[in-house]
mmCIF file of C-alpha atoms (C1' of nucleotides) in Angstrom:
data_model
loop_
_atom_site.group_PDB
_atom_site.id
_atom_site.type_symbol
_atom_site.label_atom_id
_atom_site.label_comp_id
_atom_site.label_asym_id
_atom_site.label_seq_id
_atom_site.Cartn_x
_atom_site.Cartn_y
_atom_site.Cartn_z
ATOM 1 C CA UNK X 27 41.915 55.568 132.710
ATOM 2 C CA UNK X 28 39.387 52.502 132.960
ATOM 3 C CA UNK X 29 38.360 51.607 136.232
ATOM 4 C CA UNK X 30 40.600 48.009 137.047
ATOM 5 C CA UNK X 31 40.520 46.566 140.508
ATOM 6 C CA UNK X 32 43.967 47.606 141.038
ATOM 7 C CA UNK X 33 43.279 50.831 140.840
ATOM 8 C CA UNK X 34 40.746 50.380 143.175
ATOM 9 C CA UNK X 35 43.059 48.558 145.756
ATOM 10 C CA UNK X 36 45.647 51.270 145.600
ATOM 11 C CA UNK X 37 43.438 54.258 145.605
ATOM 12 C CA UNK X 38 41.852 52.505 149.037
ATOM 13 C CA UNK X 39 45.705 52.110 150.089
ATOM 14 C CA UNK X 40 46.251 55.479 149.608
ATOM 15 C CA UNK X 41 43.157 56.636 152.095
ATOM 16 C CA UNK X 42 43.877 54.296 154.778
ATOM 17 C CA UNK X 43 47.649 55.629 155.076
ATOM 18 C CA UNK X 44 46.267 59.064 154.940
ATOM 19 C CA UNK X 45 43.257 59.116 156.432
ATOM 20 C CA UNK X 46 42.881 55.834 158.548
ATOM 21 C CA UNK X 47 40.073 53.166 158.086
ATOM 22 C CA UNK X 48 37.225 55.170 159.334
ATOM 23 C CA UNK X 49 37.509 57.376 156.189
ATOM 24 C CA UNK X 50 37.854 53.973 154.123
ATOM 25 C CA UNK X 51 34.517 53.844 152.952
ATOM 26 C CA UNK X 52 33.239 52.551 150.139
ATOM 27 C CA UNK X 53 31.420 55.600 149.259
ATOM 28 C CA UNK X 54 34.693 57.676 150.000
ATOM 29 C CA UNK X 55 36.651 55.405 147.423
ATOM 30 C CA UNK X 56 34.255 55.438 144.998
ATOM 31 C CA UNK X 57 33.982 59.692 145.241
ATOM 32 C CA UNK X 58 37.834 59.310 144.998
ATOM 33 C CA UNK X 59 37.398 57.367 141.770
ATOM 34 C CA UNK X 60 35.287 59.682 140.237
ATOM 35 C CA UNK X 61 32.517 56.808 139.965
ATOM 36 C CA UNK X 62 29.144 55.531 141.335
ATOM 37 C CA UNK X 63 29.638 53.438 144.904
ATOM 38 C CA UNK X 64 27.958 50.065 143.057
ATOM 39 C CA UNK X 65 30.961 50.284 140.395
ATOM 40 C CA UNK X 66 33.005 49.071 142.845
ATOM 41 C CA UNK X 67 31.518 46.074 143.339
ATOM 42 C CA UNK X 68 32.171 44.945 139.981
ATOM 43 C CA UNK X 69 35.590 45.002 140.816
ATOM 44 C CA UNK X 70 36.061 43.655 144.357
ATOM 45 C CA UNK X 71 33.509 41.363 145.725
ATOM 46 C CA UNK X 72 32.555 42.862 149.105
ATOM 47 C CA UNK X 73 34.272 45.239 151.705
ATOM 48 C CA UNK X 74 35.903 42.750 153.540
ATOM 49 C CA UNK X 75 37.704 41.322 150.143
ATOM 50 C CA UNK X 76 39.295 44.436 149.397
ATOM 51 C CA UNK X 77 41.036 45.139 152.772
ATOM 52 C CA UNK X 78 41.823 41.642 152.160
ATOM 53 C CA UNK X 79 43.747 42.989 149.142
ATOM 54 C CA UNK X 80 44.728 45.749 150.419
ATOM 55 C CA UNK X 81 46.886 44.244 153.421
ATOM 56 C CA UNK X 82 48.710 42.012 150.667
ATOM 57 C CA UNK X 83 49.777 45.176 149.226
ATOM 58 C CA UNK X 84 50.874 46.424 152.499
ATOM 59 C CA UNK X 85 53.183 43.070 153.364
ATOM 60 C CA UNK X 86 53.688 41.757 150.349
ATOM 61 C CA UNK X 87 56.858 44.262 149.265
ATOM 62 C CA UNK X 88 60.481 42.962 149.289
ATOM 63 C CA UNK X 89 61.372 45.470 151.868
ATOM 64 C CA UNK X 90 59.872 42.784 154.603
ATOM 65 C CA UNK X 91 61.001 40.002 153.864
ATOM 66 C CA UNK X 92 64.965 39.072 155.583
ATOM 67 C CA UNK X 93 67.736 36.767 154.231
ATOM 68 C CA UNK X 94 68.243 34.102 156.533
ATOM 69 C CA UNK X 95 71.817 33.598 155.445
ATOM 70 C CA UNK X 96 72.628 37.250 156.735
ATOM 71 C CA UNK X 97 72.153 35.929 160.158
ATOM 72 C CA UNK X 98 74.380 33.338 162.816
ATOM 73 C CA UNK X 99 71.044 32.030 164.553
ATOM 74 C CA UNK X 100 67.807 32.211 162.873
ATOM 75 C CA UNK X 101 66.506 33.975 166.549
ATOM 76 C CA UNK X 102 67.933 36.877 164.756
ATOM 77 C CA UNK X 103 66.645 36.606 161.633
ATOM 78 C CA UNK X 104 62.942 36.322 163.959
ATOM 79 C CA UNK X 105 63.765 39.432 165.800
ATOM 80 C CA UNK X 106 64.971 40.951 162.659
ATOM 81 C CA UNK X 107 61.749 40.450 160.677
ATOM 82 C CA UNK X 108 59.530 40.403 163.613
ATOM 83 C CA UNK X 109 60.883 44.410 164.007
ATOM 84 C CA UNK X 110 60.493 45.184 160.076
ATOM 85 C CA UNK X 111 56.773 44.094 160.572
ATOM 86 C CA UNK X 112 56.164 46.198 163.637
ATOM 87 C CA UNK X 113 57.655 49.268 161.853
ATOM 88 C CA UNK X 114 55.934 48.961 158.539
ATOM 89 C CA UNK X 115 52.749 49.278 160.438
ATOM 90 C CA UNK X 116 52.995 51.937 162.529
ATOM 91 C CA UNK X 117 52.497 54.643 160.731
ATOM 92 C CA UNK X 118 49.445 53.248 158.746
ATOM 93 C CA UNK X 119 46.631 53.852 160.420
ATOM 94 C CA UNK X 120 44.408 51.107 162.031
ATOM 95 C CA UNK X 121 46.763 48.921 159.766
ATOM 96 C CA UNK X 122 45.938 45.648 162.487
ATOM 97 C CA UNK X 123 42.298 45.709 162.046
ATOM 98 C CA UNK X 124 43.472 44.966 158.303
ATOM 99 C CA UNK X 125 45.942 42.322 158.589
ATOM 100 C CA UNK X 126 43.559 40.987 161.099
ATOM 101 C CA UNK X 127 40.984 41.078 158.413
ATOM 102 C CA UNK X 128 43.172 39.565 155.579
ATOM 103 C CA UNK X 129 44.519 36.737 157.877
ATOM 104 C CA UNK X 130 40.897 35.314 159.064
ATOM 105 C CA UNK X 131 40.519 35.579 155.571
ATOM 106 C CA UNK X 132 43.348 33.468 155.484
ATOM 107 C CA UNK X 133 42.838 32.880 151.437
ATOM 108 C CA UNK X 134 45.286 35.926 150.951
ATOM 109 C CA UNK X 135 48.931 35.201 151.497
ATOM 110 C CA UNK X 136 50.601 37.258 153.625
ATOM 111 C CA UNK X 137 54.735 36.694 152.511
ATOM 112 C CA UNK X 138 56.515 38.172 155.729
ATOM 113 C CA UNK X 139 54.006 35.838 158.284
ATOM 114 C CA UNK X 140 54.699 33.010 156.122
ATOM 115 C CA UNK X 141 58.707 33.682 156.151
ATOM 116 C CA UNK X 142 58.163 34.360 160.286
ATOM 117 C CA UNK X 143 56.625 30.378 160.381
ATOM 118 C CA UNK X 144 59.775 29.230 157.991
ATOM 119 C CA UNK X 145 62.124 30.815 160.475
ATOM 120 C CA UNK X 146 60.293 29.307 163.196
ATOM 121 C CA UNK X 147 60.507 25.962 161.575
ATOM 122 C CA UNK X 148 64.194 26.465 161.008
ATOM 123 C CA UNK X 149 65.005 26.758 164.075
ATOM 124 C CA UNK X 150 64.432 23.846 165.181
ATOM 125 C CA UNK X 151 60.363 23.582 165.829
ATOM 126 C CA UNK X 152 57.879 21.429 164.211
ATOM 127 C CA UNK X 153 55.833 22.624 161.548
ATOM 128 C CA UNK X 154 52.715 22.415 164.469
ATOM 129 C CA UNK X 155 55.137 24.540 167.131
ATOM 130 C CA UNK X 156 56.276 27.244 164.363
ATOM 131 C CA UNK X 157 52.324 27.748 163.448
ATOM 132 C CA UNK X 158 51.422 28.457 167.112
ATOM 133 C CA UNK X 159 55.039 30.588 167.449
ATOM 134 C CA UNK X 160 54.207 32.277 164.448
ATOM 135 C CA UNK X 161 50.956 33.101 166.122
ATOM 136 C CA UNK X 162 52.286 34.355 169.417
ATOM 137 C CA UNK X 163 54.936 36.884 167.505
ATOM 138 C CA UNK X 164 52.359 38.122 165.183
ATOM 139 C CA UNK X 165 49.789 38.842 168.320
ATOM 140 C CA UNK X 166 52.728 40.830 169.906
ATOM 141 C CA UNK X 167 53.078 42.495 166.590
ATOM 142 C CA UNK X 168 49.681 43.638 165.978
ATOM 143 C CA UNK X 169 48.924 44.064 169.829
ATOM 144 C CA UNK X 170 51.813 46.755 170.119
ATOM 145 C CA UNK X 171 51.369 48.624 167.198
ATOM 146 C CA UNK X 172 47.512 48.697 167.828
ATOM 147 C CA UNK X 173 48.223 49.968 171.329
ATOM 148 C CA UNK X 174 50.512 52.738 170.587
ATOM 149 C CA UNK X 175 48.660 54.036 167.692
ATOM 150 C CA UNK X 176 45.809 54.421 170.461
ATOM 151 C CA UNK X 177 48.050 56.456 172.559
ATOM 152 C CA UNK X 178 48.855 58.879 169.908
ATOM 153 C CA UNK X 179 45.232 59.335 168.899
ATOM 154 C CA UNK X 180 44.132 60.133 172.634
ATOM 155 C CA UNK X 181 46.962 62.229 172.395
ATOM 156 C CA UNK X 182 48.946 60.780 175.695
ATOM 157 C CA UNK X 183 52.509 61.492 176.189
ATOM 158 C CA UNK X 184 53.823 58.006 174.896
ATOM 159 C CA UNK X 185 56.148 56.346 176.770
ATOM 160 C CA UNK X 186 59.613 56.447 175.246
ATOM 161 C CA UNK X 187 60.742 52.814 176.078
ATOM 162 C CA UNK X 188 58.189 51.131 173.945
ATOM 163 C CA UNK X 189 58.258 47.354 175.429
ATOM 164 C CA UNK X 190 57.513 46.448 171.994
ATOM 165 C CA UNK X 191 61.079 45.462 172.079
ATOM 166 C CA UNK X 192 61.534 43.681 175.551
ATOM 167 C CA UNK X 193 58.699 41.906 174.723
ATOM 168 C CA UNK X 194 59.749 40.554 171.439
ATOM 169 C CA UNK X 195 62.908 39.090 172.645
ATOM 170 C CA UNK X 196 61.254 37.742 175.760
ATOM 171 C CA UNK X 197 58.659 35.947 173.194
ATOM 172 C CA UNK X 198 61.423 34.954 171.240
ATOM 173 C CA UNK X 199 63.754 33.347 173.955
ATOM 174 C CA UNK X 200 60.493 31.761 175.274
ATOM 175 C CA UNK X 201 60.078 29.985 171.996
ATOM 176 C CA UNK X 202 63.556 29.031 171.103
ATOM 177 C CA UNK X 203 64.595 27.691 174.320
ATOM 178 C CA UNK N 4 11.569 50.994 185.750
ATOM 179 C CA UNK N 5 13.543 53.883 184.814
ATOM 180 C CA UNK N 6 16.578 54.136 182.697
ATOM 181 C CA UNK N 7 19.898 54.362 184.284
ATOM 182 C CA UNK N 8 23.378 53.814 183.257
ATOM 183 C CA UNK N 9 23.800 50.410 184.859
ATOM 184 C CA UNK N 10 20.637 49.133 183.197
ATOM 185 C CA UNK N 11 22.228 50.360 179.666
ATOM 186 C CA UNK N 12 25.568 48.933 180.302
ATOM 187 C CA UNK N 13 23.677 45.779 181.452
ATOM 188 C CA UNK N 14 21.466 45.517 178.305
ATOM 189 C CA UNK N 15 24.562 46.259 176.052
ATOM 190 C CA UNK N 16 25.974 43.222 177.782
ATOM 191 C CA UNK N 17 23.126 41.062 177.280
ATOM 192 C CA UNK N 18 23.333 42.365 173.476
ATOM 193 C CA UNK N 19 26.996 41.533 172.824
ATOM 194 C CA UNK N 20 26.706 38.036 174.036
ATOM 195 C CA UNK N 21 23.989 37.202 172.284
ATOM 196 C CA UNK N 22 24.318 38.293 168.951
ATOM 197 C CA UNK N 23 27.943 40.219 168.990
ATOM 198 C CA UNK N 24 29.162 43.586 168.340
ATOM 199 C CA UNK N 25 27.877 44.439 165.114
ATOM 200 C CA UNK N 26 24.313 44.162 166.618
ATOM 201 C CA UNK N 27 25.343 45.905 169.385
ATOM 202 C CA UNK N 28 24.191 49.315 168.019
ATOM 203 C CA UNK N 29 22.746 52.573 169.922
ATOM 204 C CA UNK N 30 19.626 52.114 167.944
ATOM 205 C CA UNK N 31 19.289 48.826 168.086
ATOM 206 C CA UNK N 32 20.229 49.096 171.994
ATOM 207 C CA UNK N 33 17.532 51.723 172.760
ATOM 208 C CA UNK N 34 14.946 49.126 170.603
ATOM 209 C CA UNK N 35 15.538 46.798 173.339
ATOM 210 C CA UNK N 36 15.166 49.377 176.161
ATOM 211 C CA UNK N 37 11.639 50.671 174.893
ATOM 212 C CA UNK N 38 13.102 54.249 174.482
ATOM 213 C CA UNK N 39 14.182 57.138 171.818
ATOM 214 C CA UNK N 40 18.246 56.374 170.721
ATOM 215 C CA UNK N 41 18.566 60.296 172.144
ATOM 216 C CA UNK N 42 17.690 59.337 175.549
ATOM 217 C CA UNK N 43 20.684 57.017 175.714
ATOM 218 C CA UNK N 44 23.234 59.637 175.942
ATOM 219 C CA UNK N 45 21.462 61.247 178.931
ATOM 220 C CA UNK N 46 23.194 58.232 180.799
ATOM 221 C CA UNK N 47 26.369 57.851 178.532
ATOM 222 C CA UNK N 48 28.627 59.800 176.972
ATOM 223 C CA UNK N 49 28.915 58.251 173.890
ATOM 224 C CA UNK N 50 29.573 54.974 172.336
ATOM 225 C CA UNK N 51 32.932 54.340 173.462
ATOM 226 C CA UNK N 52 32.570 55.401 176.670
ATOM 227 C CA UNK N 53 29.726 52.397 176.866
ATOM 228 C CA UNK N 54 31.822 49.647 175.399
ATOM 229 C CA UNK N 55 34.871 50.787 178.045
ATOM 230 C CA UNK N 56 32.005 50.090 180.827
ATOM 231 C CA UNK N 57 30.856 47.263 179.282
ATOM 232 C CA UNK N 58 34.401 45.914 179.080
ATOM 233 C CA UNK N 59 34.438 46.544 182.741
ATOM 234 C CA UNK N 60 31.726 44.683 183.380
ATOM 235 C CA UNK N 61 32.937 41.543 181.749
ATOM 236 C CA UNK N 62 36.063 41.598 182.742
ATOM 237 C CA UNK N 63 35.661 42.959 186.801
ATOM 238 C CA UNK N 64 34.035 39.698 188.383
ATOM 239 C CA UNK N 65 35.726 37.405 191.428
ATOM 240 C CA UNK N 66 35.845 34.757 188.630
ATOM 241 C CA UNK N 67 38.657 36.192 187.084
ATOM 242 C CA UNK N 68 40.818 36.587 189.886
ATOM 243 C CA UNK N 69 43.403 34.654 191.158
ATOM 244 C CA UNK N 70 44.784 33.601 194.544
ATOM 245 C CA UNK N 71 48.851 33.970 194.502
ATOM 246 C CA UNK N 72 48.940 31.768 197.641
ATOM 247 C CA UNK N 73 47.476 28.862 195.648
ATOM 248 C CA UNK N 74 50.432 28.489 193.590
ATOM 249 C CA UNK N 75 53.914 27.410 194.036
ATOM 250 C CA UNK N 76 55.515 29.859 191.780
ATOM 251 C CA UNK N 77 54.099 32.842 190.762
ATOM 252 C CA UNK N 78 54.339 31.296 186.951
ATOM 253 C CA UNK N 79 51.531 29.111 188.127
ATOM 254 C CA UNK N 80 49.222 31.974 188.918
ATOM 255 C CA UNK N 81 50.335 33.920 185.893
ATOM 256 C CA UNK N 82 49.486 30.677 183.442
ATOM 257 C CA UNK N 83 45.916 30.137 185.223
ATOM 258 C CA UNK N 84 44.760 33.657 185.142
ATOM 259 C CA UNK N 85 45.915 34.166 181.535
ATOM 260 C CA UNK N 86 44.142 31.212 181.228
ATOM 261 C CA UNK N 87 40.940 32.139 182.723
ATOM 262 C CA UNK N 88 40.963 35.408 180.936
ATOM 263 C CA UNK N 89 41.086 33.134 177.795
ATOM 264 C CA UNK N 90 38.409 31.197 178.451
ATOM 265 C CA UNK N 91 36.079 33.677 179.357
ATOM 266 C CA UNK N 92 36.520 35.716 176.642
ATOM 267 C CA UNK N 93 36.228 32.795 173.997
ATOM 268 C CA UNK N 94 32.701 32.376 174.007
ATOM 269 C CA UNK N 95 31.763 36.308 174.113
ATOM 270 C CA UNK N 96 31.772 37.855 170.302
ATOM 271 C CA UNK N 97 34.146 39.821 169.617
ATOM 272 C CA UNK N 98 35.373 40.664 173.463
ATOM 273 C CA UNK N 99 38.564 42.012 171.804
ATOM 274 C CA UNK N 100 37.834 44.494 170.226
ATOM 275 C CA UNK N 101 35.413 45.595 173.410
ATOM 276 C CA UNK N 102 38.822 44.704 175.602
ATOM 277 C CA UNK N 103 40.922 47.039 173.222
ATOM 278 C CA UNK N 104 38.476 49.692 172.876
ATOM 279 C CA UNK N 105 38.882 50.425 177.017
ATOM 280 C CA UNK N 106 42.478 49.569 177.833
ATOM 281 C CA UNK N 107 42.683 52.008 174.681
ATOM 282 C CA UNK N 108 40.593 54.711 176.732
ATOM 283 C CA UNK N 109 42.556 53.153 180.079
ATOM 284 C CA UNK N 110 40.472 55.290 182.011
ATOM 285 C CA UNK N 111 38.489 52.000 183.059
ATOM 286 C CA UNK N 112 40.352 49.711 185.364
ATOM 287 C CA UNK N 113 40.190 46.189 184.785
ATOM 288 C CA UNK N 114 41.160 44.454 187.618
ATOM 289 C CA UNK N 115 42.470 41.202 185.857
ATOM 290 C CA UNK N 116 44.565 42.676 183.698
ATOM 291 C CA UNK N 117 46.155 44.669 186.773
ATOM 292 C CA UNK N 118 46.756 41.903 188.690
ATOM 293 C CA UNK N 119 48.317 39.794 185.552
ATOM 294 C CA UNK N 120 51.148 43.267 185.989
ATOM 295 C CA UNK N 121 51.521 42.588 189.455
ATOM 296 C CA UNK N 122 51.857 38.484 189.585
ATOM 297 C CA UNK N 123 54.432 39.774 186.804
ATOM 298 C CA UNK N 124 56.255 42.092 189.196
ATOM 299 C CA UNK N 125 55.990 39.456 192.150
ATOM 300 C CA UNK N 126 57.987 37.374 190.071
ATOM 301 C CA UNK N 127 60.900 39.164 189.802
ATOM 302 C CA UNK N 128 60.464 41.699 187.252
ATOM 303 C CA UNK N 129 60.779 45.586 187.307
ATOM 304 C CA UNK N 130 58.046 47.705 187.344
ATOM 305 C CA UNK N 131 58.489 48.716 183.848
ATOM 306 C CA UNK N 132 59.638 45.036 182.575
ATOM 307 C CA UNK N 133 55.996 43.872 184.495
ATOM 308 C CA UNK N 134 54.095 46.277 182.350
ATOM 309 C CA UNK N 135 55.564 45.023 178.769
ATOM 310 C CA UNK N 136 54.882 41.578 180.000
ATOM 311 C CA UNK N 137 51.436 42.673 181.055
ATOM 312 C CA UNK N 138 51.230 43.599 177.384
ATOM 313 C CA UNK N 139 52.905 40.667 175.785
ATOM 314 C CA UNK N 140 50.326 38.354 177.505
ATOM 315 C CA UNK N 141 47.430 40.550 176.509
ATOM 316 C CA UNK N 142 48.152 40.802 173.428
ATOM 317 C CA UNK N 143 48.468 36.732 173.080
ATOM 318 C CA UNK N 144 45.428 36.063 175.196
ATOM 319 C CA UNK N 145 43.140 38.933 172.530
ATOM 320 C CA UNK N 146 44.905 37.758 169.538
ATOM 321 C CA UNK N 147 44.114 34.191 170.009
ATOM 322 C CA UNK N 148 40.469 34.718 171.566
ATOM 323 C CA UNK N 149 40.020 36.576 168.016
ATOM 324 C CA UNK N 150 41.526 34.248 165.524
ATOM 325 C CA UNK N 151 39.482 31.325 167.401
ATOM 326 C CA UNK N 152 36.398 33.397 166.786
ATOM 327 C CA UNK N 153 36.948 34.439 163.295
ATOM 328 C CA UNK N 154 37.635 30.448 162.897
ATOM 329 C CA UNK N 155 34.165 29.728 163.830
ATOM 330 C CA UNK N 156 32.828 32.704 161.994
ATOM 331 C CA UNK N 157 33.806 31.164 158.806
ATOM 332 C CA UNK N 158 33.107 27.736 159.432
ATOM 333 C CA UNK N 159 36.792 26.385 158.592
ATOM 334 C CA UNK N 160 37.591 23.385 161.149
ATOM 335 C CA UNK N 161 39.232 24.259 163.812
ATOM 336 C CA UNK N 162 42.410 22.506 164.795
ATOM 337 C CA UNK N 163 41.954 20.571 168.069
ATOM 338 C CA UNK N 164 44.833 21.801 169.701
ATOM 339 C CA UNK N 165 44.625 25.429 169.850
ATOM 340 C CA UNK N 166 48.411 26.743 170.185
ATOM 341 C CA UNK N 167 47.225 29.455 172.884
ATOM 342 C CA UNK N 168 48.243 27.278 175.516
ATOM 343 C CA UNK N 169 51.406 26.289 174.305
ATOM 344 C CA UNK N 170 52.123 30.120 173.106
ATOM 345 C CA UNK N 171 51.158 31.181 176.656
ATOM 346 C CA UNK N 172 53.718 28.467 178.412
ATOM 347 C CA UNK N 173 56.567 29.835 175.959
ATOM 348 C CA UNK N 174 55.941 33.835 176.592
ATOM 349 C CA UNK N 175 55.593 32.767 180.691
ATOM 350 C CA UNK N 176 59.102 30.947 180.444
ATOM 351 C CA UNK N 177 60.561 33.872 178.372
ATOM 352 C CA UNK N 178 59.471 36.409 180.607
ATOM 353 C CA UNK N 179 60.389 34.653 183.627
ATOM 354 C CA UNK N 180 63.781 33.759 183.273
ATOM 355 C "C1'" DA H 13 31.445 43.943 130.002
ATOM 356 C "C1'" DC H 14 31.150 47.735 132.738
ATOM 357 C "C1'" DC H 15 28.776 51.553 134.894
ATOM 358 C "C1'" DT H 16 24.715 54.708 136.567
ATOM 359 C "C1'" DG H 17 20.788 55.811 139.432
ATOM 360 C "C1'" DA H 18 18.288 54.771 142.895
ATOM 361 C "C1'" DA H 19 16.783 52.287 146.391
ATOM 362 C "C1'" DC H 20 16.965 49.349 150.990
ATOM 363 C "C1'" DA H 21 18.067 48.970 155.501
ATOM 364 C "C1'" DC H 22 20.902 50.578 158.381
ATOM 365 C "C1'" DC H 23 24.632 53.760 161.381
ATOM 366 C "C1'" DG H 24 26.359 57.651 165.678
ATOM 367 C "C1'" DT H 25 25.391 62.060 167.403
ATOM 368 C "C1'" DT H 26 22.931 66.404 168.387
ATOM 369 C "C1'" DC H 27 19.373 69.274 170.064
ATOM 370 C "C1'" DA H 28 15.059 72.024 170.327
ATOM 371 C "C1'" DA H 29 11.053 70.994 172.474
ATOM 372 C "C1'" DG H 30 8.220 68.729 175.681
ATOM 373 C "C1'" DT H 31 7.087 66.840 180.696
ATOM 374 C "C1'" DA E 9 16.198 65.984 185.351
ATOM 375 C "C1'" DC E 10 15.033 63.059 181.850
ATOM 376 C "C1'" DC E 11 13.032 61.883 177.450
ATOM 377 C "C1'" DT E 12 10.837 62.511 172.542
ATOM 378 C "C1'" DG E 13 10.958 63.720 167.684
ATOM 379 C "C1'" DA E 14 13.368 64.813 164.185
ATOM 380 C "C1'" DA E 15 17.082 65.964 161.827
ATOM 381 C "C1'" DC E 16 22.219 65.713 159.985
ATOM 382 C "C1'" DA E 17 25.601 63.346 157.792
ATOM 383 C "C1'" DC E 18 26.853 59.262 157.026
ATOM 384 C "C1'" DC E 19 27.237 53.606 156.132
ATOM 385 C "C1'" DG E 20 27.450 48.531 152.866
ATOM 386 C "C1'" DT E 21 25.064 46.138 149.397
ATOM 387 C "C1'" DT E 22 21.927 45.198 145.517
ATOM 388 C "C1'" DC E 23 20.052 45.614 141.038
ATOM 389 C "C1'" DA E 24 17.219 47.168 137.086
ATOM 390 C "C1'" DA E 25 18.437 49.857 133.498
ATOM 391 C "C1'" DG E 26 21.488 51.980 130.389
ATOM 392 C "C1'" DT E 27 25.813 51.993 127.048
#
DNA sequence: ACCTGAACACCGTTCAAGT
DNA sequence: ACCTGAACACCGTTCAAGT
């Protein structure tokens, strides 16, 4: 099996979900690969590229992405997506530093942010007001699941009521007023 | 003059503004304090523990607090101090990730931060409904103070109007209903 | 075109030994 | 009590040289 850059991008997938992104080394994907670390870079430009990459893979699957017509009020269809998001990344390790990565990036597409700023628009803001909703949400996103994966690694007794939630639909209201 | 922990807190400061985080190494921190990288963890435990203080130090100055008697409506001193916190951050390198490393470790107070869960609660809100807001607005105020920096890190232009503030008016209003 | 081998310039942390 | 010297086990990136 040649050495293609998806392969690459899925193997460093698969160490992030199991191992988090201090194990995603180069070094550690390239021992995973069976191959010398400056193979690697024949297939991905630099580090930062490849989380790049590997975020799309994360977001970019069907399962996030919501049918606006299965909703009354496109609020719902914000809170609906705006809760797939949050639950994709919680069990992937340190998956906020990545998206964070990918989106100042910003050359990689991220579908489910770009549907959030539709909805946003289709609700009744301009396209300047969805971009800055769009921006508020996805902070509250990444912010939460950053902050509880935290509490789970320092091994405190996390709060049941996550205020992931509350928060949301505050945001939300706040936004569609 | 001997080495004590205020002195490395203080020079890790001095570091991090000037040439961010990623310079902001134990090595490259005990090259500026004339001493062996081993003698630095006579005064601190380890590299977390010194961002946390440094965090601290940033963030616990009279500058960032807030007079509720000034204002009207408690809204008004929520908005200013969230905008405060904001600003300060903005021109200090990668302050959110510092900021997240010690409300991760939460050991280290920060008093702003408190009192933005307080203003909360003297505005109506439950205890527990004044920390998710607390988080809500954190999460907004590091999420835009690092997608403003990574703007400037790659050169893009940035947008004149920056979408914090009107993000921040919209979570305020949602929160306080 | 694709990969190896080896180097360059770094990391955080520990710890015997010195003073 | 406080610091040095030196080691351990790592990093990302580059690049001549091989096939």
């Amino acid at each position: 099996m040649a050495l293609t850059q998806n392969t690459v991008v899925d193997t460093a997938v698969t160490i992030l979900q199991q191992f988090g992104l201090a194990d995603l080394s180069m070094r550690r994907l390239a021992k995973e690969l069976d191959v010398q670390v400056g193979a690697l870079y024949w297939h991905v430009k630099n580090k930062q590229e490849l989380l790049a990459q590997v975020a799309a893979k994360l977001l970019n699957t069907p399962q996030l992405s919501v049918n606006a017509e299965d909703f009354s009020a496109p609020a719902d269809a914000i809170l609906q997506l705006s809760r797939r998001l949050y639950l994709a990344l919680l069990p992937i390790q340190d998956s906020p530093e990545v998206i964070e990565v990918a989106t100042a990036m910003q050359v990689t597409e991220l579908a489910p942010v770009l549907q959030l700023r539709d909805l946003l628009e289709s609700s009744g803001l301009s396209t300047e007001q969805a971009r800055h909703g769009q921006q508020l949400l996805l902070n509250h996103i990444l912010g939460s699941v950053a902050f509880r994966q935290n509490l789970v690694q320092l091994d405190v007794d996390a709060p049941l009521a996550d205020g992931f939630d509350w928060g949301l639909q505050r945001a939300v209201a706040g936004l569609i007023s």
